[in-house]
PDB file of C-alpha atoms in Angstrom:
ATOM      1  CA  MET A   1     -44.568 -60.715-237.267  1.00 44.00           C
ATOM      2  CA  ALA A   2     -45.723 -63.322-234.774  1.00 42.00           C
ATOM      3  CA  ASN A   3     -42.369 -65.114-235.099  1.00 45.00           C
ATOM      4  CA  LEU A   4     -40.455 -61.854-234.587  1.00 39.00           C
ATOM      5  CA  ALA A   5     -42.495 -61.033-231.483  1.00 44.00           C
ATOM      6  CA  LEU A   6     -41.907 -64.528-230.104  1.00 40.00           C
ATOM      7  CA  ASP A   7     -38.165 -64.283-230.713  1.00 49.00           C
ATOM      8  CA  ALA A   8     -38.009 -60.883-229.010  1.00 45.00           C
ATOM      9  CA  THR A   9     -39.989 -62.140-226.030  1.00 44.00           C
ATOM     10  CA  THR A  10     -37.723 -65.196-225.722  1.00 45.00           C
ATOM     11  CA  GLU A  11     -34.606 -63.028-225.850  1.00 47.00           C
ATOM     12  CA  VAL A  12     -35.891 -60.664-223.140  1.00 42.00           C
ATOM     13  CA  ALA A  13     -36.898 -63.611-220.940  1.00 44.00           C
ATOM     14  CA  SER A  14     -33.449 -65.148-221.370  1.00 46.00           C
ATOM     15  CA  GLU A  15     -31.773 -61.902-220.345  1.00 43.00           C
ATOM     16  CA  LEU A  16     -34.021 -61.567-217.291  1.00 40.00           C
ATOM     17  CA  ALA A  17     -33.322 -65.144-216.274  1.00 43.00           C
ATOM     18  CA  ALA A  18     -29.599 -64.580-216.678  1.00 43.00           C
ATOM     19  CA  ASP A  19     -29.830 -61.439-214.570  1.00 45.00           C
ATOM     20  CA  GLU A  20     -31.753 -63.274-211.826  1.00 41.00           C
ATOM     21  CA  SER A  21     -29.370 -66.217-211.786  1.00 43.00           C
ATOM     22  CA  GLY A  22     -26.368 -63.932-211.634  1.00 44.00           C
ATOM     23  CA  SER A  23     -27.798 -61.476-209.102  1.00 41.00           C
ATOM     24  CA  ALA A  24     -26.341 -63.370-206.146  1.00 41.00           C
ATOM     25  CA  SER A  25     -22.832 -63.206-207.566  1.00 44.00           C
ATOM     26  CA  GLY A  26     -23.206 -60.087-209.711  1.00 47.00           C
ATOM     27  CA  PHE A  27     -22.663 -57.731-206.774  1.00 45.00           C
ATOM     28  CA  PHE A  28     -19.521 -59.568-205.751  1.00 46.00           C
ATOM     29  CA  GLY A  29     -18.406 -59.703-209.370  1.00 47.00           C
ATOM     30  CA  TRP A  30     -18.763 -55.945-209.614  1.00 41.00           C
ATOM     31  CA  LEU A  31     -17.267 -55.179-206.218  1.00 43.00           C
ATOM     32  CA  PHE A  32     -14.582 -57.843-205.852  1.00 46.00           C
ATOM     33  CA  TYR A  33     -14.117 -59.075-209.439  1.00 49.00           C
ATOM     34  CA  SER A  34     -14.836 -62.631-208.205  1.00 51.00           C
ATOM     35  CA  ASP A  35     -17.632 -64.801-206.856  1.00 55.00           C
ATOM     36  CA  GLY A  36     -17.007 -63.860-203.221  1.00 60.00           C
ATOM     37  CA  PHE A  37     -14.844 -64.956-200.335  1.00 67.00           C
ATOM     38  CA  HIS A  38     -14.865 -68.618-199.322  1.00 69.00           C
ATOM     39  CA  ALA A  39     -14.269 -69.122-195.603  1.00 73.00           C
ATOM     40  CA  PRO A  40     -12.195 -72.106-194.390  1.00 75.00           C
ATOM     41  CA  THR A  41     -14.058 -75.248-193.356  1.00 78.00           C
ATOM     42  CA  VAL A  42     -13.307 -78.423-191.399  1.00 79.00           C
ATOM     43  CA  GLY A  43     -11.971 -79.779-194.689  1.00 79.00           C
ATOM     44  CA  GLU A  44      -8.735 -78.070-193.602  1.00 79.00           C
ATOM     45  CA  PHE A  45      -8.222 -80.971-191.209  1.00 83.00           C
ATOM     46  CA  PHE A  46      -8.640 -83.636-193.874  1.00 83.00           C
ATOM     47  CA  PRO A  47      -5.931 -82.769-196.423  1.00 83.00           C
ATOM     48  CA  PRO A  48      -5.324 -84.986-199.441  1.00 85.00           C
ATOM     49  CA  ALA A  49      -3.014 -87.935-198.910  1.00 84.00           C
ATOM     50  CA  LEU A  50       0.649 -87.549-199.782  1.00 86.00           C
ATOM     51  CA  PHE A  51       0.775 -91.297-200.425  1.00 87.00           C
ATOM     52  CA  GLY A  52      -1.177 -94.440-199.606  1.00 84.00           C
ATOM     53  CA  ASP A  53      -4.541 -92.837-200.356  1.00 85.00           C
ATOM     54  CA  GLY A  54      -7.404 -95.017-199.132  1.00 81.00           C
ATOM     55  CA  THR A  55      -5.141 -97.564-197.457  1.00 84.00           C
ATOM     56  CA  PHE A  56      -4.152 -98.265-193.864  1.00 82.00           C
ATOM     57  CA  PHE A  57      -0.812 -96.541-194.571  1.00 85.00           C
ATOM     58  CA  GLU A  58      -2.346 -93.262-195.805  1.00 85.00           C
ATOM     59  CA  PHE A  59      -0.027 -90.368-194.990  1.00 90.00           C
ATOM     60  CA  ASN A  60      -1.104 -86.720-195.169  1.00 87.00           C
ATOM     61  CA  ARG A  61       0.151 -83.271-194.181  1.00 86.00           C
ATOM     62  CA  ILE A  62      -0.984 -83.536-190.550  1.00 88.00           C
ATOM     63  CA  MET A  63       0.903 -86.799-190.110  1.00 90.00           C
ATOM     64  CA  LEU A  64       3.935 -85.172-191.731  1.00 89.00           C
ATOM     65  CA  ALA A  65       3.708 -82.308-189.212  1.00 89.00           C
ATOM     66  CA  ARG A  66       3.657 -84.846-186.372  1.00 92.00           C
ATOM     67  CA  VAL A  67       6.671 -86.737-187.716  1.00 93.00           C
ATOM     68  CA  ILE A  68       8.673 -83.532-188.211  1.00 92.00           C
ATOM     69  CA  ALA A  69       7.788 -82.263-184.720  1.00 92.00           C
ATOM     70  CA  ALA A  70       8.718 -85.558-183.053  1.00 94.00           C
ATOM     71  CA  ALA A  71      11.982 -85.802-185.005  1.00 94.00           C
ATOM     72  CA  ILE A  72      13.008 -82.239-184.094  1.00 92.00           C
ATOM     73  CA  LEU A  73      12.178 -82.774-180.414  1.00 92.00           C
ATOM     74  CA  ILE A  74      14.170 -86.013-180.262  1.00 93.00           C
ATOM     75  CA  LEU A  75      17.079 -84.440-182.147  1.00 94.00           C
ATOM     76  CA  ILE A  76      17.256 -81.424-179.813  1.00 90.00           C
ATOM     77  CA  PHE A  77      17.341 -83.532-176.672  1.00 90.00           C
ATOM     78  CA  TRP A  78      19.793 -85.988-178.196  1.00 91.00           C
ATOM     79  CA  LEU A  79      22.186 -83.177-179.086  1.00 90.00           C
ATOM     80  CA  VAL A  80      21.838 -81.532-175.669  1.00 87.00           C
ATOM     81  CA  ALA A  81      22.297 -84.809-173.768  1.00 86.00           C
ATOM     82  CA  ARG A  82      25.264 -85.754-175.933  1.00 86.00           C
ATOM     83  CA  ARG A  83      27.065 -82.485-175.247  1.00 82.00           C
ATOM     84  CA  ALA A  84      25.929 -81.918-171.642  1.00 79.00           C
ATOM     85  CA  THR A  85      28.567 -80.356-169.428  1.00 81.00           C
ATOM     86  CA  LEU A  86      28.834 -79.342-165.793  1.00 77.00           C
ATOM     87  CA  ILE A  87      28.809 -75.699-166.846  1.00 78.00           C
ATOM     88  CA  PRO A  88      25.794 -75.647-169.181  1.00 78.00           C
ATOM     89  CA  THR A  89      25.878 -74.127-172.629  1.00 81.00           C
ATOM     90  CA  ARG A  90      23.136 -71.802-173.789  1.00 83.00           C
ATOM     91  CA  GLY A  91      21.123 -74.610-175.345  1.00 81.00           C
ATOM     92  CA  GLN A  92      21.575 -76.841-172.316  1.00 84.00           C
ATOM     93  CA  SER A  93      20.443 -73.987-170.059  1.00 88.00           C
ATOM     94  CA  VAL A  94      17.217 -73.568-172.036  1.00 87.00           C
ATOM     95  CA  VAL A  95      16.447 -77.282-171.815  1.00 86.00           C
ATOM     96  CA  GLU A  96      17.203 -77.356-168.093  1.00 88.00           C
ATOM     97  CA  MET A  97      14.921 -74.366-167.565  1.00 91.00           C
ATOM     98  CA  LEU A  98      12.098 -76.237-169.305  1.00 89.00           C
ATOM     99  CA  LEU A  99      12.691 -79.325-167.191  1.00 89.00           C
ATOM    100  CA  ASP A 100      12.775 -77.282-163.990  1.00 91.00           C
ATOM    101  CA  PHE A 101       9.612 -75.434-165.011  1.00 92.00           C
ATOM    102  CA  VAL A 102       7.640 -78.664-165.377  1.00 92.00           C
ATOM    103  CA  ARG A 103       9.050 -80.106-162.154  1.00 91.00           C
ATOM    104  CA  VAL A 104       8.747 -77.026-159.925  1.00 90.00           C
ATOM    105  CA  GLN A 105       5.883 -75.012-161.407  1.00 92.00           C
ATOM    106  CA  ILE A 106       3.556 -77.869-162.361  1.00 92.00           C
ATOM    107  CA  VAL A 107       4.270 -81.224-160.760  1.00 92.00           C
ATOM    108  CA  GLU A 108       5.518 -80.130-157.326  1.00 91.00           C
ATOM    109  CA  GLN A 109       2.628 -77.670-157.069  1.00 91.00           C
ATOM    110  CA  VAL A 110       0.240 -80.624-157.098  1.00 91.00           C
ATOM    111  CA  MET A 111       2.178 -83.596-155.718  1.00 89.00           C
ATOM    112  CA  SER A 112       4.503 -84.183-152.816  1.00 85.00           C
ATOM    113  CA  LYS A 113       8.167 -84.166-153.766  1.00 85.00           C
ATOM    114  CA  GLU A 114       8.339 -87.921-153.258  1.00 84.00           C
ATOM    115  CA  ASN A 115       5.533 -88.584-155.731  1.00 85.00           C
ATOM    116  CA  ALA A 116       6.790 -85.857-158.039  1.00 88.00           C
ATOM    117  CA  ARG A 117      10.109 -87.654-158.360  1.00 88.00           C
ATOM    118  CA  ARG A 118       8.266 -90.730-159.640  1.00 89.00           C
ATOM    119  CA  PHE A 119       6.232 -88.950-162.291  1.00 93.00           C
ATOM    120  CA  VAL A 120       8.402 -86.027-163.436  1.00 93.00           C
ATOM    121  CA  PRO A 121      10.008 -87.932-166.360  1.00 92.00           C
ATOM    122  CA  PHE A 122       6.609 -88.962-167.712  1.00 94.00           C
ATOM    123  CA  LEU A 123       4.970 -85.576-167.190  1.00 94.00           C
ATOM    124  CA  THR A 124       7.933 -83.682-168.651  1.00 94.00           C
ATOM    125  CA  THR A 125       7.817 -85.864-171.754  1.00 93.00           C
ATOM    126  CA  LEU A 126       4.093 -85.249-171.976  1.00 95.00           C
ATOM    127  CA  PHE A 127       4.461 -81.469-171.649  1.00 95.00           C
ATOM    128  CA  LEU A 128       7.152 -81.224-174.305  1.00 94.00           C
ATOM    129  CA  ALA A 129       5.280 -83.531-176.675  1.00 94.00           C
ATOM    130  CA  VAL A 130       1.996 -81.620-176.370  1.00 95.00           C
ATOM    131  CA  PHE A 131       3.706 -78.260-176.815  1.00 96.00           C
ATOM    132  CA  THR A 132       5.769 -79.412-179.790  1.00 95.00           C
ATOM    133  CA  PHE A 133       2.772 -80.902-181.592  1.00 95.00           C
ATOM    134  CA  ASN A 134       0.755 -77.765-180.826  1.00 95.00           C
ATOM    135  CA  ILE A 135       3.360 -75.281-182.045  1.00 94.00           C
ATOM    136  CA  THR A 136       3.515 -76.761-185.547  1.00 92.00           C
ATOM    137  CA  GLY A 137       0.337 -74.774-186.223  1.00 90.00           C
ATOM    138  CA  VAL A 138       2.377 -71.561-186.501  1.00 91.00           C
ATOM    139  CA  ILE A 139       5.490 -72.960-188.184  1.00 89.00           C
ATOM    140  CA  PRO A 140       5.728 -71.723-191.802  1.00 86.00           C
ATOM    141  CA  PHE A 141       5.186 -74.361-194.510  1.00 82.00           C
ATOM    142  CA  ILE A 142       3.647 -76.720-191.914  1.00 84.00           C
ATOM    143  CA  ASN A 143       0.860 -74.523-190.516  1.00 86.00           C
ATOM    144  CA  MET A 144      -1.073 -77.361-188.955  1.00 89.00           C
ATOM    145  CA  PRO A 145      -1.150 -78.373-185.265  1.00 92.00           C
ATOM    146  CA  GLY A 146      -0.393 -82.046-184.872  1.00 91.00           C
ATOM    147  CA  THR A 147      -3.043 -82.137-182.130  1.00 93.00           C
ATOM    148  CA  ALA A 148      -5.814 -80.550-184.216  1.00 90.00           C
ATOM    149  CA  LEU A 149      -7.237 -83.967-185.067  1.00 89.00           C
ATOM    150  CA  ILE A 150      -8.613 -85.940-182.144  1.00 91.00           C
ATOM    151  CA  GLY A 151      -6.542 -89.096-182.730  1.00 91.00           C
ATOM    152  CA  LEU A 152      -3.294 -87.868-181.181  1.00 93.00           C
ATOM    153  CA  PRO A 153      -4.955 -86.191-178.163  1.00 95.00           C
ATOM    154  CA  ILE A 154      -6.840 -89.440-177.530  1.00 95.00           C
ATOM    155  CA  ILE A 155      -3.564 -91.389-177.531  1.00 95.00           C
ATOM    156  CA  MET A 156      -2.038 -88.942-175.037  1.00 95.00           C
ATOM    157  CA  ALA A 157      -5.150 -88.989-172.830  1.00 96.00           C
ATOM    158  CA  LEU A 158      -5.186 -92.802-172.860  1.00 95.00           C
ATOM    159  CA  TRP A 159      -1.505 -92.749-171.892  1.00 94.00           C
ATOM    160  CA  VAL A 160      -2.415 -90.744-168.783  1.00 95.00           C
ATOM    161  CA  TYR A 161      -5.545 -92.855-168.199  1.00 95.00           C
ATOM    162  CA  VAL A 162      -3.677 -96.176-168.225  1.00 95.00           C
ATOM    163  CA  LEU A 163      -0.960 -94.773-165.963  1.00 94.00           C
ATOM    164  CA  TYR A 164      -3.238 -93.404-163.264  1.00 93.00           C
ATOM    165  CA  LEU A 165      -5.314 -96.593-163.237  1.00 94.00           C
ATOM    166  CA  THR A 166      -2.143 -98.674-163.019  1.00 94.00           C
ATOM    167  CA  VAL A 167      -0.565 -96.710-160.172  1.00 94.00           C
ATOM    168  CA  GLY A 168      -3.899 -96.485-158.353  1.00 92.00           C
ATOM    169  CA  ILE A 169      -4.469-100.237-158.478  1.00 93.00           C
ATOM    170  CA  LYS A 170      -0.839-100.880-157.538  1.00 92.00           C
ATOM    171  CA  GLN A 171      -1.128 -98.510-154.582  1.00 89.00           C
ATOM    172  CA  HIS A 172      -4.495 -99.677-153.216  1.00 89.00           C
ATOM    173  CA  GLY A 173      -5.232-102.991-154.913  1.00 91.00           C
ATOM    174  CA  PHE A 174      -8.085-103.376-157.370  1.00 91.00           C
ATOM    175  CA  GLY A 175     -10.841-103.384-154.766  1.00 90.00           C
ATOM    176  CA  GLY A 176      -9.222-100.661-152.707  1.00 89.00           C
ATOM    177  CA  TYR A 177      -8.839 -98.404-155.727  1.00 90.00           C
ATOM    178  CA  LEU A 178     -12.495 -98.837-156.663  1.00 89.00           C
ATOM    179  CA  LYS A 179     -13.467 -98.079-153.087  1.00 89.00           C
ATOM    180  CA  THR A 180     -11.402 -94.881-152.821  1.00 87.00           C
ATOM    181  CA  SER A 181     -12.482 -93.740-156.274  1.00 87.00           C
ATOM    182  CA  LEU A 182     -16.188 -94.549-156.199  1.00 89.00           C
ATOM    183  CA  PHE A 183     -16.983 -94.246-152.495  1.00 88.00           C
ATOM    184  CA  PRO A 184     -15.367 -91.057-151.126  1.00 83.00           C
ATOM    185  CA  ALA A 185     -14.873 -91.080-147.384  1.00 81.00           C
ATOM    186  CA  GLY A 186     -17.054 -88.983-145.083  1.00 81.00           C
ATOM    187  CA  VAL A 187     -20.180 -89.140-147.238  1.00 84.00           C
ATOM    188  CA  PRO A 188     -23.490 -90.449-145.784  1.00 87.00           C
ATOM    189  CA  LYS A 189     -24.197 -93.884-147.212  1.00 87.00           C
ATOM    190  CA  PRO A 190     -27.546 -93.023-148.875  1.00 88.00           C
ATOM    191  CA  ILE A 191     -25.738 -90.339-150.924  1.00 89.00           C
ATOM    192  CA  TYR A 192     -23.612 -93.058-152.573  1.00 89.00           C
ATOM    193  CA  ILE A 193     -26.678 -94.017-154.630  1.00 91.00           C
ATOM    194  CA  LEU A 194     -26.289 -90.722-156.497  1.00 91.00           C
ATOM    195  CA  LEU A 195     -22.587 -90.062-156.001  1.00 91.00           C
ATOM    196  CA  THR A 196     -21.075 -93.401-157.049  1.00 92.00           C
ATOM    197  CA  PRO A 197     -22.404 -93.369-160.670  1.00 93.00           C
ATOM    198  CA  ILE A 198     -21.138 -89.788-161.033  1.00 92.00           C
ATOM    199  CA  GLU A 199     -17.720 -90.754-159.678  1.00 91.00           C
ATOM    200  CA  PHE A 200     -17.619 -93.734-162.051  1.00 93.00           C
ATOM    201  CA  LEU A 201     -18.305 -91.486-165.049  1.00 93.00           C
ATOM    202  CA  GLN A 202     -15.719 -88.994-163.846  1.00 91.00           C
ATOM    203  CA  VAL A 203     -12.911 -91.465-163.152  1.00 90.00           C
ATOM    204  CA  PHE A 204     -13.339 -93.873-166.048  1.00 92.00           C
ATOM    205  CA  ILE A 205     -14.870 -91.770-168.839  1.00 93.00           C
ATOM    206  CA  LEU A 206     -14.859 -88.005-168.324  1.00 92.00           C
ATOM    207  CA  ARG A 207     -11.219 -87.550-167.301  1.00 92.00           C
ATOM    208  CA  PRO A 208      -9.650 -88.994-170.472  1.00 92.00           C
ATOM    209  CA  ALA A 209     -12.434 -87.625-172.673  1.00 94.00           C
ATOM    210  CA  THR A 210     -12.103 -84.053-171.438  1.00 93.00           C
ATOM    211  CA  LEU A 211      -8.303 -84.176-171.665  1.00 94.00           C
ATOM    212  CA  ALA A 212      -8.488 -85.139-175.335  1.00 95.00           C
ATOM    213  CA  LEU A 213     -11.424 -82.913-176.330  1.00 94.00           C
ATOM    214  CA  ARG A 214     -10.089 -79.776-174.641  1.00 94.00           C
ATOM    215  CA  LEU A 215      -6.745 -80.050-176.399  1.00 95.00           C
ATOM    216  CA  ALA A 216      -8.110 -80.892-179.846  1.00 94.00           C
ATOM    217  CA  ALA A 217     -10.889 -78.285-179.754  1.00 93.00           C
ATOM    218  CA  ASN A 218      -8.560 -75.434-178.778  1.00 94.00           C
ATOM    219  CA  MET A 219      -6.004 -76.248-181.446  1.00 93.00           C
ATOM    220  CA  MET A 220      -8.672 -76.752-184.101  1.00 92.00           C
ATOM    221  CA  ALA A 221     -10.277 -73.393-183.291  1.00 91.00           C
ATOM    222  CA  GLY A 222      -6.919 -71.634-183.342  1.00 92.00           C
ATOM    223  CA  HIS A 223      -6.000 -73.090-186.716  1.00 90.00           C
ATOM    224  CA  LEU A 224      -9.335 -72.082-188.273  1.00 90.00           C
ATOM    225  CA  LEU A 225      -8.905 -68.558-186.922  1.00 90.00           C
ATOM    226  CA  LEU A 226      -5.447 -68.215-188.450  1.00 91.00           C
ATOM    227  CA  VAL A 227      -6.592 -69.628-191.788  1.00 88.00           C
ATOM    228  CA  LEU A 228      -9.527 -67.219-191.821  1.00 88.00           C
ATOM    229  CA  CYS A 229      -7.312 -64.184-191.190  1.00 89.00           C
ATOM    230  CA  PHE A 230      -4.629 -65.044-193.732  1.00 88.00           C
ATOM    231  CA  ALA A 231      -7.072 -66.298-196.372  1.00 85.00           C
ATOM    232  CA  ALA A 232      -8.978 -63.019-196.033  1.00 85.00           C
ATOM    233  CA  THR A 233      -5.683 -61.119-196.334  1.00 86.00           C
ATOM    234  CA  GLN A 234      -4.761 -62.948-199.536  1.00 83.00           C
ATOM    235  CA  TYR A 235      -8.229 -62.396-200.950  1.00 80.00           C
ATOM    236  CA  LEU A 236      -8.376 -58.689-200.125  1.00 83.00           C
ATOM    237  CA  PHE A 237      -4.858 -57.958-201.385  1.00 83.00           C
ATOM    238  CA  PHE A 238      -5.068 -59.859-204.664  1.00 78.00           C
ATOM    239  CA  GLU A 239      -8.739 -60.153-205.615  1.00 75.00           C
ATOM    240  CA  ALA A 240     -10.752 -57.364-203.985  1.00 71.00           C
ATOM    241  CA  ALA A 241     -11.409 -53.993-205.557  1.00 71.00           C
ATOM    242  CA  LEU A 242      -8.855 -51.261-204.979  1.00 75.00           C
ATOM    243  CA  ALA A 243     -11.038 -49.538-202.369  1.00 71.00           C
ATOM    244  CA  LEU A 244     -11.036 -52.679-200.200  1.00 77.00           C
ATOM    245  CA  LYS A 245      -7.370 -53.619-200.453  1.00 78.00           C
ATOM    246  CA  ALA A 246      -6.554 -51.472-197.429  1.00 81.00           C
ATOM    247  CA  VAL A 247      -8.786 -53.734-195.319  1.00 84.00           C
ATOM    248  CA  GLY A 248      -6.292 -56.501-196.048  1.00 82.00           C
ATOM    249  CA  SER A 249      -3.769 -54.770-193.808  1.00 87.00           C
ATOM    250  CA  VAL A 250      -6.255 -55.077-190.926  1.00 89.00           C
ATOM    251  CA  THR A 251      -6.717 -58.816-191.457  1.00 88.00           C
ATOM    252  CA  LEU A 252      -2.938 -59.221-191.840  1.00 90.00           C
ATOM    253  CA  LEU A 253      -2.286 -57.511-188.506  1.00 94.00           C
ATOM    254  CA  ALA A 254      -5.062 -59.591-186.931  1.00 92.00           C
ATOM    255  CA  GLY A 255      -3.446 -62.750-188.325  1.00 91.00           C
ATOM    256  CA  LEU A 256      -0.044 -61.800-186.879  1.00 93.00           C
ATOM    257  CA  ALA A 257      -1.625 -60.984-183.514  1.00 94.00           C
ATOM    258  CA  PHE A 258      -3.504 -64.286-183.462  1.00 93.00           C
ATOM    259  CA  THR A 259      -0.283 -66.083-184.400  1.00 94.00           C
ATOM    260  CA  LEU A 260       1.363 -64.778-181.238  1.00 95.00           C
ATOM    261  CA  PHE A 261      -1.767 -65.658-179.291  1.00 95.00           C
ATOM    262  CA  GLU A 262      -1.671 -69.177-180.735  1.00 94.00           C
ATOM    263  CA  VAL A 263       1.898 -69.596-179.460  1.00 95.00           C
ATOM    264  CA  PHE A 264       0.610 -68.668-176.007  1.00 96.00           C
ATOM    265  CA  VAL A 265      -2.340 -71.063-176.349  1.00 95.00           C
ATOM    266  CA  SER A 266       0.012 -73.862-177.435  1.00 95.00           C
ATOM    267  CA  ALA A 267       2.014 -73.455-174.238  1.00 95.00           C
ATOM    268  CA  LEU A 268      -1.105 -72.966-172.117  1.00 96.00           C
ATOM    269  CA  GLN A 269      -2.738 -76.148-173.400  1.00 96.00           C
ATOM    270  CA  ALA A 270       0.433 -78.117-172.667  1.00 96.00           C
ATOM    271  CA  TYR A 271       0.444 -76.639-169.155  1.00 96.00           C
ATOM    272  CA  VAL A 272      -3.245 -77.454-168.560  1.00 96.00           C
ATOM    273  CA  PHE A 273      -2.886 -80.976-169.953  1.00 96.00           C
ATOM    274  CA  VAL A 274       0.058 -81.774-167.661  1.00 96.00           C
ATOM    275  CA  MET A 275      -1.453 -80.009-164.654  1.00 95.00           C
ATOM    276  CA  LEU A 276      -4.652 -82.074-164.914  1.00 95.00           C
ATOM    277  CA  SER A 277      -2.606 -85.225-165.493  1.00 95.00           C
ATOM    278  CA  SER A 278      -0.690 -84.453-162.290  1.00 94.00           C
ATOM    279  CA  VAL A 279      -3.948 -83.986-160.396  1.00 93.00           C
ATOM    280  CA  TYR A 280      -5.324 -87.318-161.660  1.00 94.00           C
ATOM    281  CA  LEU A 281      -2.133 -89.156-160.725  1.00 93.00           C
ATOM    282  CA  THR A 282      -2.160 -87.581-157.282  1.00 92.00           C
ATOM    283  CA  MET A 283      -5.773 -88.611-156.734  1.00 89.00           C
ATOM    284  CA  ALA A 284      -4.876 -92.149-157.794  1.00 88.00           C
ATOM    285  CA  VAL A 285      -2.132 -92.592-155.175  1.00 86.00           C
ATOM    286  CA  GLU A 286      -3.696 -90.728-152.274  1.00 79.00           C
ATOM    287  CA  GLU A 287      -5.452 -92.683-149.556  1.00 67.00           C
ATOM    288  CA  GLU A 288      -8.520 -90.449-149.518  1.00 59.00           C
ATOM    289  CA  HIS A 289      -9.750 -87.831-151.975  1.00 47.00           C
TER     290      HIS A 289
END
């Protein structure tokens, strides 16, 4: 009898323990027939290597997106330049509109036309590159912005950084550039004690850092938002209980809306990046700022 009582007690305790351990997932198992929805994480930006895992030549999906975007951009402009005519074709007209937009609506809004002529090729290349790498985040089967990882934005920001330092030093000389950058004219001399360290941080650290961080952070946030919407849609349509499947249509519509918004953000970030680059270049060549 004692053995039977012990066995019964052990069995009840086992069942209670099983119930307690499964209580966290039991509700989801009953409601969704699964262990719950798993939201996307920053692991999205560290995909497994396609080849060269663990080596200097490691190549993953984000790098593939960058290569595809760069190849398409180069191919488009090569084809347009090769077939350019006095009376532009439809494709040539679109490209010329983009070039005019950068020149007129961005660069010439900040710089004089003389300075704009010097920097338009660089800034146009920068605008198109940023936009193309951004837009891969909404291209089917790629679905990853090439600028979502900080490495590429840092390279672009350093490109701008080296250029505005170079043209500034060439324009004013090394000492003259430091003077115009760190000691703004018209400021009482005692104020330089506080102002000069701030100007140093701004010119030599904050400008390139904010260019890179702003671009990467916006594209990373946009990608996570899209993944969240479409992952929730897939989960609700194919795993959730019948009563919740209709909610999947809401997340699907939200995902489509955010896709259009991400296209806008891709263009906006390219615009902001080039606008700020134009401002920095203008400040580098001006006599006083």
